[in-house]
Structures are given as C-alpha cells and as structure tokens.
Short mmCIF file of C-alpha atoms in Angstrom, two decimals:
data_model
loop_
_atom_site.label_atom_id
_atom_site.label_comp_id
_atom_site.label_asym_id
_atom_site.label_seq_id
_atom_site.Cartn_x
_atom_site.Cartn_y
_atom_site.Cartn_z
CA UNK A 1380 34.42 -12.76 -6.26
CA UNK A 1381 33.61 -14.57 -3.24
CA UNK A 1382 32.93 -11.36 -1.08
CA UNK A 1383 32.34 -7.49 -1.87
CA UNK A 1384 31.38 -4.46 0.29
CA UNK A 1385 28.76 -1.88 -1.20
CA UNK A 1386 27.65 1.09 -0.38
CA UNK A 1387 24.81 3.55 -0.60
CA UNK A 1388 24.05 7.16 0.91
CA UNK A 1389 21.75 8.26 3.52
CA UNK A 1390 18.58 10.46 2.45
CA UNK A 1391 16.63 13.42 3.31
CA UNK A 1392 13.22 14.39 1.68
CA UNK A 1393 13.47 17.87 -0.07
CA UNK A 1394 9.81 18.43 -0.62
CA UNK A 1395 6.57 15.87 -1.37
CA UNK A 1396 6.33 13.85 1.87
CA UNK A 1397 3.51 11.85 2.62
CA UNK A 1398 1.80 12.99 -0.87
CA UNK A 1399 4.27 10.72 -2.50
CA UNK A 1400 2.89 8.08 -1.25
CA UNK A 1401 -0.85 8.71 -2.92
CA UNK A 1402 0.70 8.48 -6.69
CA UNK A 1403 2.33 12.23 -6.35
CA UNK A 1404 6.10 13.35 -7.16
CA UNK A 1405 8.69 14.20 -4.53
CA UNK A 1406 11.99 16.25 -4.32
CA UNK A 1407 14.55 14.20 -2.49
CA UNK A 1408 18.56 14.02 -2.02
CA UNK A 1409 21.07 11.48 -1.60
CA UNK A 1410 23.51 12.67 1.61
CA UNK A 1411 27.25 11.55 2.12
CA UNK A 1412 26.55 9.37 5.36
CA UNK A 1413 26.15 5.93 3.93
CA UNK A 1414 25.36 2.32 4.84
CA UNK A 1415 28.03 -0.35 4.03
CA UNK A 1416 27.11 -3.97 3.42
CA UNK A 1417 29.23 -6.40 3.23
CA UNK A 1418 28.59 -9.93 1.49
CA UNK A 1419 30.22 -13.53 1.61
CA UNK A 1420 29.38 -16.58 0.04
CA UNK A 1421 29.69 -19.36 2.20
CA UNK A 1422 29.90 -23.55 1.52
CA UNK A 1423 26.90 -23.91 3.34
CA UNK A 1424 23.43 -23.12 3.38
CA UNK A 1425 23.16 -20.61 6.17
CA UNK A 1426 22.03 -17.26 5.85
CA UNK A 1427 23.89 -15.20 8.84
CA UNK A 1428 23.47 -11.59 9.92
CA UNK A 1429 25.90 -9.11 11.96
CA UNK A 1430 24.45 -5.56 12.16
CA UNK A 1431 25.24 -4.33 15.37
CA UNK A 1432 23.84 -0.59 14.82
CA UNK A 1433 20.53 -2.21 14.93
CA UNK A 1434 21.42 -4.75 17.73
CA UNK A 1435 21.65 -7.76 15.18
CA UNK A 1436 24.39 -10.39 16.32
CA UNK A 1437 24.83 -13.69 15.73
CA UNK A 1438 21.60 -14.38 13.74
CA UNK A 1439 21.64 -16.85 11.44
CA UNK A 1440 19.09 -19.42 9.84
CA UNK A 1441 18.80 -22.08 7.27
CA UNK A 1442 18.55 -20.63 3.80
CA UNK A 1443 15.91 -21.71 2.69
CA UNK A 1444 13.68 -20.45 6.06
CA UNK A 1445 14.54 -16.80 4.76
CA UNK A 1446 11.22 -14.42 5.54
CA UNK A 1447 9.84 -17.30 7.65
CA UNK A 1448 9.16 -17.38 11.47
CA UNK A 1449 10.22 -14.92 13.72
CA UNK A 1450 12.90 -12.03 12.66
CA UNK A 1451 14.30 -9.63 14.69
CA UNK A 1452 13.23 -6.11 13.70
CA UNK A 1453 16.90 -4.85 12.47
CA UNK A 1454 16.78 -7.96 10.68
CA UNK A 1455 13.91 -7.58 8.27
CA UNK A 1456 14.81 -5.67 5.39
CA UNK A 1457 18.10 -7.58 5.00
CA UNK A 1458 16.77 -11.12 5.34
CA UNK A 1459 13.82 -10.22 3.08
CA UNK A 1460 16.31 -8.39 0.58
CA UNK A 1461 18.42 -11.92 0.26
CA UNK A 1462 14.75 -13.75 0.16
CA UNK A 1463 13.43 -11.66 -2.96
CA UNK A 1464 16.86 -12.25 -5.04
CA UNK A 1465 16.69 -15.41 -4.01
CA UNK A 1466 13.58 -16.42 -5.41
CA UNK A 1467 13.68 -14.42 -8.27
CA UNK A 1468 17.38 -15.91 -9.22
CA UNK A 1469 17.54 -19.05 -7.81
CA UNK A 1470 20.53 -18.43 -5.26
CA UNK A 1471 21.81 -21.80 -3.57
CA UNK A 1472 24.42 -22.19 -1.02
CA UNK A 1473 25.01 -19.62 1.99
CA UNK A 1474 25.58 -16.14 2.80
CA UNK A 1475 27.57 -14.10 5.46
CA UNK A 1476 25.99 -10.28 5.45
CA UNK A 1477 27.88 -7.72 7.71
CA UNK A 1478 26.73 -4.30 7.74
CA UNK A 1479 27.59 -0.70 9.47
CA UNK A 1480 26.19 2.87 9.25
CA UNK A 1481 28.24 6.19 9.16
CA UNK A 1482 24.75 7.57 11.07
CA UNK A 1483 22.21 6.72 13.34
CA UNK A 1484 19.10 4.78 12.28
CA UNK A 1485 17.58 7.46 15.06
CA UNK A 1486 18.27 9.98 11.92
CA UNK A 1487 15.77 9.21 9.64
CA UNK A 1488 18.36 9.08 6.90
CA UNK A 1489 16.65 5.36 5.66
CA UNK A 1490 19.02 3.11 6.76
CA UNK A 1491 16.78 0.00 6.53
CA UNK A 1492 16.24 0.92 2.81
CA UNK A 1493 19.96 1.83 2.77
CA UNK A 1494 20.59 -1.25 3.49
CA UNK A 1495 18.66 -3.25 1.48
CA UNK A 1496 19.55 -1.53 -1.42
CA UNK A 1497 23.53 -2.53 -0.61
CA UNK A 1498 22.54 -6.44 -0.03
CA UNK A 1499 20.45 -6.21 -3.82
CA UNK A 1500 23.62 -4.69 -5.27
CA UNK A 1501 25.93 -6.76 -3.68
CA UNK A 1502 24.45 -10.12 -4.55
CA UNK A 1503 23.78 -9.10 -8.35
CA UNK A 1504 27.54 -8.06 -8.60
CA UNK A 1505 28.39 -11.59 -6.78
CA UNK A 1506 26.10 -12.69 -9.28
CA UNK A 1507 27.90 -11.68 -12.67
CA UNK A 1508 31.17 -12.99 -10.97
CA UNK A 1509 32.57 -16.13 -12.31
CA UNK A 1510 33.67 -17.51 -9.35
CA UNK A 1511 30.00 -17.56 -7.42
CA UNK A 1512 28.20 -19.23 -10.31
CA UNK A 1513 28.75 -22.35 -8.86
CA UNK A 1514 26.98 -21.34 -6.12
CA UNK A 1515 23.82 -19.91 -8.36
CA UNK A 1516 22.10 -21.33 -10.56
CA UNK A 1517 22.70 -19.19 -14.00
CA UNK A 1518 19.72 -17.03 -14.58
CA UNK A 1519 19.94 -15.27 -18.45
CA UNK A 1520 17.08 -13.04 -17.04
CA UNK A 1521 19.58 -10.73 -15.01
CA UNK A 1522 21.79 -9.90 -17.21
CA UNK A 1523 21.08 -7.23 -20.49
CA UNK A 1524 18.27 -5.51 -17.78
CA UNK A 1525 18.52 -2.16 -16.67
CA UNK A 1526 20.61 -2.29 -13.54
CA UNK A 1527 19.18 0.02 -11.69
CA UNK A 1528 15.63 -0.52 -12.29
CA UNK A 1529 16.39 -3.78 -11.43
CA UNK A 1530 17.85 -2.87 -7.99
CA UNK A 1531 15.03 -0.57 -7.79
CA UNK A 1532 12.33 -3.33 -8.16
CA UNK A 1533 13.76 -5.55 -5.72
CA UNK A 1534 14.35 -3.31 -2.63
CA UNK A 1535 11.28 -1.91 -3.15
CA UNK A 1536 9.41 -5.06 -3.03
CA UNK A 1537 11.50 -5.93 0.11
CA UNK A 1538 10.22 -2.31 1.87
CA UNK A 1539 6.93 -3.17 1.02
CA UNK A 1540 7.38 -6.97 2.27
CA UNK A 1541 8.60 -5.34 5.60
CA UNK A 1542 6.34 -2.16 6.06
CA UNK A 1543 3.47 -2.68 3.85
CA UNK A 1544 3.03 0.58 2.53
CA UNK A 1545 6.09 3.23 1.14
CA UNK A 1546 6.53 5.44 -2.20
CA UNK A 1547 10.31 4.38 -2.73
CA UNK A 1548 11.55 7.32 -2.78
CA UNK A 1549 14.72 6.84 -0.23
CA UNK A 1550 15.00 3.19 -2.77
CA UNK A 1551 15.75 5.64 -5.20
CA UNK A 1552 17.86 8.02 -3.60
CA UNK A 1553 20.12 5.42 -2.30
CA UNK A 1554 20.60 3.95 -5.96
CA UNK A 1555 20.82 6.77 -8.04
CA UNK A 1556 21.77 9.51 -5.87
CA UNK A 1557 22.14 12.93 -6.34
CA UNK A 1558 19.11 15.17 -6.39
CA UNK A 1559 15.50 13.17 -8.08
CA UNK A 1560 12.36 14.03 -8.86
CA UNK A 1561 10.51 10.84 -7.93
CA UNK A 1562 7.37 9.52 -8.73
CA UNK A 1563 5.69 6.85 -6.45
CA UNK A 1564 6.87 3.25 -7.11
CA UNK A 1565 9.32 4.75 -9.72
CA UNK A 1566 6.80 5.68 -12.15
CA UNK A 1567 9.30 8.34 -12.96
CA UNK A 1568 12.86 8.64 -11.21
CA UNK A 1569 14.50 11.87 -13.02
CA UNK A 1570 18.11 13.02 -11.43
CA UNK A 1571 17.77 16.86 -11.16
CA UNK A 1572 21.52 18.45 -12.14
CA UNK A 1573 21.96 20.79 -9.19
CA UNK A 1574 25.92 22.34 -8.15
CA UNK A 1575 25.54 22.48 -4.71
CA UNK A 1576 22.18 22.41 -2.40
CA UNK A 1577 23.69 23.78 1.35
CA UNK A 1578 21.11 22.10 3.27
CA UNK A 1579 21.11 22.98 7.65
CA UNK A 1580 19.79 19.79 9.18
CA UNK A 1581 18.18 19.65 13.01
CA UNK A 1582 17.74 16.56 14.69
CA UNK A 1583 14.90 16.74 16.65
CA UNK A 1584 16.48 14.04 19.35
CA UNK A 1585 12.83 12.01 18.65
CA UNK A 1586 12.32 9.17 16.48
CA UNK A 1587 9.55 9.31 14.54
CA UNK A 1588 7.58 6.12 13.95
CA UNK A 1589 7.13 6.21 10.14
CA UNK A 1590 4.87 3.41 9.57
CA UNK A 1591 2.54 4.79 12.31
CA UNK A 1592 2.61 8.60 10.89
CA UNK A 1593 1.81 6.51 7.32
CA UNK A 1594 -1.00 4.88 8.71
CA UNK A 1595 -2.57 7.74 10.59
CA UNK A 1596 -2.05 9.67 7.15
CA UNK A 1597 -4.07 6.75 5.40
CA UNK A 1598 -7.13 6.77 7.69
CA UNK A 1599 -7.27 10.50 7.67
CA UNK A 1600 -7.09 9.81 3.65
CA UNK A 1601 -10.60 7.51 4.29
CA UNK A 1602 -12.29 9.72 6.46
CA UNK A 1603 -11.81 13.15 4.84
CA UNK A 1604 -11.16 11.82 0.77
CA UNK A 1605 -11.65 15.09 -0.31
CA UNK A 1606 -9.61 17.72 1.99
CA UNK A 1607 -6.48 14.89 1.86
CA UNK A 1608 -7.00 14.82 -1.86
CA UNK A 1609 -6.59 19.05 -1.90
CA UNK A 1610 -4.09 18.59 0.63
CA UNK A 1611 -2.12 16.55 -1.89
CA UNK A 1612 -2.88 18.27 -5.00
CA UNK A 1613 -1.27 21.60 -3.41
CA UNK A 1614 1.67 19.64 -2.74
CA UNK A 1615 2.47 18.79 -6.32
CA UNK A 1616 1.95 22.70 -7.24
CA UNK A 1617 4.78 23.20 -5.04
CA UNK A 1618 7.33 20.18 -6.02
CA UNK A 1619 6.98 21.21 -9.73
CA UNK A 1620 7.72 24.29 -8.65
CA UNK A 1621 10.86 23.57 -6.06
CA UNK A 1622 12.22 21.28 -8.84
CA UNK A 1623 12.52 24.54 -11.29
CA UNK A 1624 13.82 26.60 -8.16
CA UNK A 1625 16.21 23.21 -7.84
CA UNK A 1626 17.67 23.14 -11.15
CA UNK A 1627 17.92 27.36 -11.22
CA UNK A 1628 19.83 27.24 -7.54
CA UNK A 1629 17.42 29.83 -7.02
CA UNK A 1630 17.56 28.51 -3.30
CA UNK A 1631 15.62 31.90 -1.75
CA UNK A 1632 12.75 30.92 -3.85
CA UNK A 1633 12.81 27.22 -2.66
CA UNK A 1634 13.13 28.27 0.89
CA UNK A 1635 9.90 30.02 0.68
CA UNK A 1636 8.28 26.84 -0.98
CA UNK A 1637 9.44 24.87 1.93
CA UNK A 1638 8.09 26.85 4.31
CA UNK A 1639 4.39 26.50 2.23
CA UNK A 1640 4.59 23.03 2.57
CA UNK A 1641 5.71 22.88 6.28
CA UNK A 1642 2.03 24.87 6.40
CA UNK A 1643 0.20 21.80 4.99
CA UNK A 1644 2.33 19.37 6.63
CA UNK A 1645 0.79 21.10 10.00
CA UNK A 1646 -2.75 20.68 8.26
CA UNK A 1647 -1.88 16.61 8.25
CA UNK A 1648 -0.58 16.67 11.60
CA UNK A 1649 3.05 15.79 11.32
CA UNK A 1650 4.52 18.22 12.71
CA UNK A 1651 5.54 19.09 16.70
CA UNK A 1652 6.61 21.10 19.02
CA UNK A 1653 10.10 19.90 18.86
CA UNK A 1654 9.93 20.73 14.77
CA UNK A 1655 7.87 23.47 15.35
CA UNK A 1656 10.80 25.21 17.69
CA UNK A 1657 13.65 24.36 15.38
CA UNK A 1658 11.87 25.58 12.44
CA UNK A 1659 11.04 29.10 14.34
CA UNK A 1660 13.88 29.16 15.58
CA UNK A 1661 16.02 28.90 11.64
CA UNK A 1662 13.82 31.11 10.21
CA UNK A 1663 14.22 33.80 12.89
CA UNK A 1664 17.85 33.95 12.32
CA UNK A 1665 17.68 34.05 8.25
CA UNK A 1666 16.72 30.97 6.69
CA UNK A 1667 14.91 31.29 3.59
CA UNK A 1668 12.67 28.66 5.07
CA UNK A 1669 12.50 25.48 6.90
CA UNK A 1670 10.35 22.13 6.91
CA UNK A 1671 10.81 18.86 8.81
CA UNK A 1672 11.69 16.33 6.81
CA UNK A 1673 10.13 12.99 6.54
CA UNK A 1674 7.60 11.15 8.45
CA UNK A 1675 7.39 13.87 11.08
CA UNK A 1676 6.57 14.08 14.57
CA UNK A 1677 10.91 13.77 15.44
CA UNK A 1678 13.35 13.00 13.15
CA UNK A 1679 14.98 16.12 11.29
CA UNK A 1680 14.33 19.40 10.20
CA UNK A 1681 15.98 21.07 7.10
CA UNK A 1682 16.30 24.60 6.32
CA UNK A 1683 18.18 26.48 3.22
CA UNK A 1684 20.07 30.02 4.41
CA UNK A 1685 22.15 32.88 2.29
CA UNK A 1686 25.65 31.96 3.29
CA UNK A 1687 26.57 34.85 5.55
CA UNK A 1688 23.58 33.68 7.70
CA UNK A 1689 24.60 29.54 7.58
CA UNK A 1690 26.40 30.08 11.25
CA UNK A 1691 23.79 32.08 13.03
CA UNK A 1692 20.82 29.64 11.55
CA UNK A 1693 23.27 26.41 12.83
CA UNK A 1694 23.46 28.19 16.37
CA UNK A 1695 20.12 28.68 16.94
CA UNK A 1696 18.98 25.07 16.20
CA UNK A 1697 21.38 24.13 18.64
CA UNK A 1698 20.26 26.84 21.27
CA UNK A 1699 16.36 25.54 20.08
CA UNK A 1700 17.57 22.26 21.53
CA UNK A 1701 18.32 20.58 18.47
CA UNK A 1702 21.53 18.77 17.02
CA UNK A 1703 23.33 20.04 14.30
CA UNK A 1704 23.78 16.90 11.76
CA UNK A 1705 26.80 18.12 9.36
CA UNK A 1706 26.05 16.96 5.65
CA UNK A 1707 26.88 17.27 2.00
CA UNK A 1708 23.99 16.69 -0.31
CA UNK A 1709 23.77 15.79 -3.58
CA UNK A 1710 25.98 12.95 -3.73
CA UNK A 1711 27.13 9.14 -5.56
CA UNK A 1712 24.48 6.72 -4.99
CA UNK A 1713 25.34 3.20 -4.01
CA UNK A 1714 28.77 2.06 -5.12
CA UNK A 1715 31.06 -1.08 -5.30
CA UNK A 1716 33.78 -0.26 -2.16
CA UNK A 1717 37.40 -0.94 -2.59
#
C-alpha cells in the first residue's frame, strides 16, 4: 500500500468551551462534513503538500527540514503531523499529501485538526503495510498499542506544536466520533450512545480567531484566578448535567442548559452581536435554547428545537443574517476511504 485516502468528520462543541481547556470535561460531536487526506510514498526524500482550501500549492521541502524554517500557515498542522510520526517511527524516504474539505475552514468545524488527524492515520496504516516497510524503518513500538490513543497522542502533540495551547477535544471528535464526553488532553474520552441529536447550526459569516479568544481567556484566567475559576466550575455542573440530558434525548432539558452556559460564555466575553442576534433570534421562534459554539466572537451558533418548530427556527437565522449550515451529527469518526 503505496497510497491511501482517510477521512475524518468535522466538529461542533456541544457544551464545555473554553473550560475544557483548564482540566474540565466537554460535550462535543463529530458532524458528517469531513476532511480527506490523501497519502503517497514517494522514491525520494521530499515531503510535498497540495491543499488548496487553505491556499497550499506546490509546497514541498526536503524531508528531513520538516517543522523547520518558514511554513505557510495552511501548512502547519500537516507538515508538523508527518514531523511527529516521523520522529517517533523513524519514517525515511518521501511523501506526497493531498488534501480537500467537504466545508469551509471559515466554519469552525476544525479542519486543521481534521486534518492532522487523517495524515496520523494515514501514515500508521501505510505503516502496517508490507509494501512501505522498505521505506520505514520497522518500529515494534507501533504495533499491539491502542490505535486510537495512539492517533490521539500524536495529533494532539502536533495542535499543540502549531497553536501552543488546546484541550483536544475536536482530536477526539475527529477519531472517535460520535457524541464524547471529553476530558482535557484525553484524560477521559467516553463516546456518549445518543439516536439522533437534530442540531440547527448558524454561521455567523465571521471567523473567529481561536488562538486569540484562548489567549484573552488565559490572561483574564491570571488577572481574576478566582471569578474564572467559578466561571469554570459552573460549567462542569452543567456538562455533567447535558451529558445525562444527552444520553436520555431529553433534548428540551439540554436546550435550557445551553442557554445557561451561553450566559457565562457572555460573562468571559465570547460572545457578539452577530451570535447574540442569531441566538435571539432561534429562541424567539422555539428553540429550546441556543449557544455559539466554539471559540466565539464568529464562527457558529447551535440551537436544539421540537421538530414542528425546526423550519421556523432555520428561517429566522437566516432572516437574523445568518447561514443555515445543513448537518447530521453524531457520526463515524475518521475512516480508511475506498
């Protein structure tokens, strides 16, 4: 197996944003718009790079300059994805990475982690192959572990290689899919069994800058230890409660929970005008609740609404000014394409 295409789902936060990050849980999905990667082994040693959604083409370097010198921002993740396996399993020779998204990096669906978790997968299933181990030098120490921990650890070291700080959580997601209950760095990563979560989702037409919005949070987190620290705590009182309303589909009780976080997310100062609107605007016209999800500021909102009301909530995020992003939640984590 000289070449394979993976991959791995989009990602929207359910509940536990910006806590998560300070050692708390999170609620989080897996959505059906996913990031493909594909990967080649090549003769040489040249590590190349098409990913035109982020305006990567024709970038290529010398193997074993991977993480060094100057990348180009859409390049980051991926180069630093290939540089972690790398050094952790010895890959020699040269590698041709292609990769395309079913949505918009503008989203806030983590593409960049999206994408690095397709590159990890890819290379460890070039890895096992027979015909590629003559490229690699034979490592004992990847096979009889844990696969997906050991995706996990490696694209998580690669977002934190790239941004510095992050929880994991959309790691996870994209991985394991489905519905989680995630604890920062993967202290805990439990799949929630849910039939169905009919999620509304409201781009804001903004992209949020997450690293700045993570920052900000962190030097708030300095200067007032003990409000952020309340902030938090109040957070986790209402993911342990979502994840019962979660695995009950008791979806008006979760709507209201959203809606209580949304409140301290305005205490942290994440929210907008733009979210604020689109929010109002769902819950005006039936939603149980609504909450932006994410790093905040732009992105997307997400609201939960009684079925007769889904049309009516849809219509007035669009007449709020937002865009109505159709989804299904809830679903496969990365995968091994035909």
């Amino acid at each position: 197996m000289k070449k394979i295409t993976i991959s791995a789902p989009g990602k929207l936060m359910l509940l536990g944003e910006h806590a998560v990050i300070y050692n708390r849980p999170c609620l989080v999905t897996a959505v059906d718009q996913r990031m493909k990667a594909t990967v080649e082994v090549t003769d040489d040693s040249i590590f190349s790079l098409e990913a035109p959604d982020v305006n990567v083409t024709g970038y290529s370097k010398p193997m074993k300059e991977l993480g060094k010198g100057e990348m180009p921002k859409g390049a980051q993740f991926v180069e630093n994805a290939v540089r972690n396996f790398s050094e952790k399993y010895h890959l020699t020779g040269g590698l041709k990475v292609t990769t395309h998204s079913e949505f918009s990096s503008q989203f806030g669906f983590g593409s960049s982690s999206a994408s690095t978790v397709c590159v990890v997968k890819a290379l460890r299933e070039m890895y096992s192959s027979n015909e590629v181990r003559s490229n690699i030098k034979v490592d004992s120490r990847l096979r009889g572990n844990d696969e997906k921990k050991e995706l996990f650890d490696i694209a998580y070291k690669t977002v934190l290689d790239v941004q510095g700080k992050g929880s994991g959580f959309d790691v996870a997601a994209g991985i394991y899919g489905g519905c989680l209950y995630f604890v920062t760095g993967g202290k805990v990563i439990e799949p929630i069994s849910v039939d169905s979560l009919p999620l509304i989702v409201g781009y804001t037409g903004i992209k949020a800058d997450t690293i700045t919005l993570v920052n900000q949070i962190s030097v708030k987190k300095k200067q007032y230890p003990e409000k952020m620290e309340k902030l938090f705590n109040a957070i986790v009182q209402l993911v342990e409660q979502a994840k019962v309303a979660l695995q009950t589909n008791d979806y008006e009780r979760l709507g209201k929970l959203m809606d209580f976080n949304q409140e301290y997310l305005r205490d942290l100062g994440v929210s907008s005008e733009r979210l604020e609107n689109l929010i109002d605007a769902s819950k005006k016209s039936g939603a149980y609740g609504a909450k932006l999800s994410g790093a905040g500021v732009g992105d997307c909102m997400i609201a939960l609404a009684p079925p007769d009301k889904t049309q009516a909530v849809k219509q007035a995020i669009s007449e709020a000014g937002g865009q109505v992003i159709e989804i299904e939640t809830n679903v496969e984590g990365v995968r091994v394409e035909d």
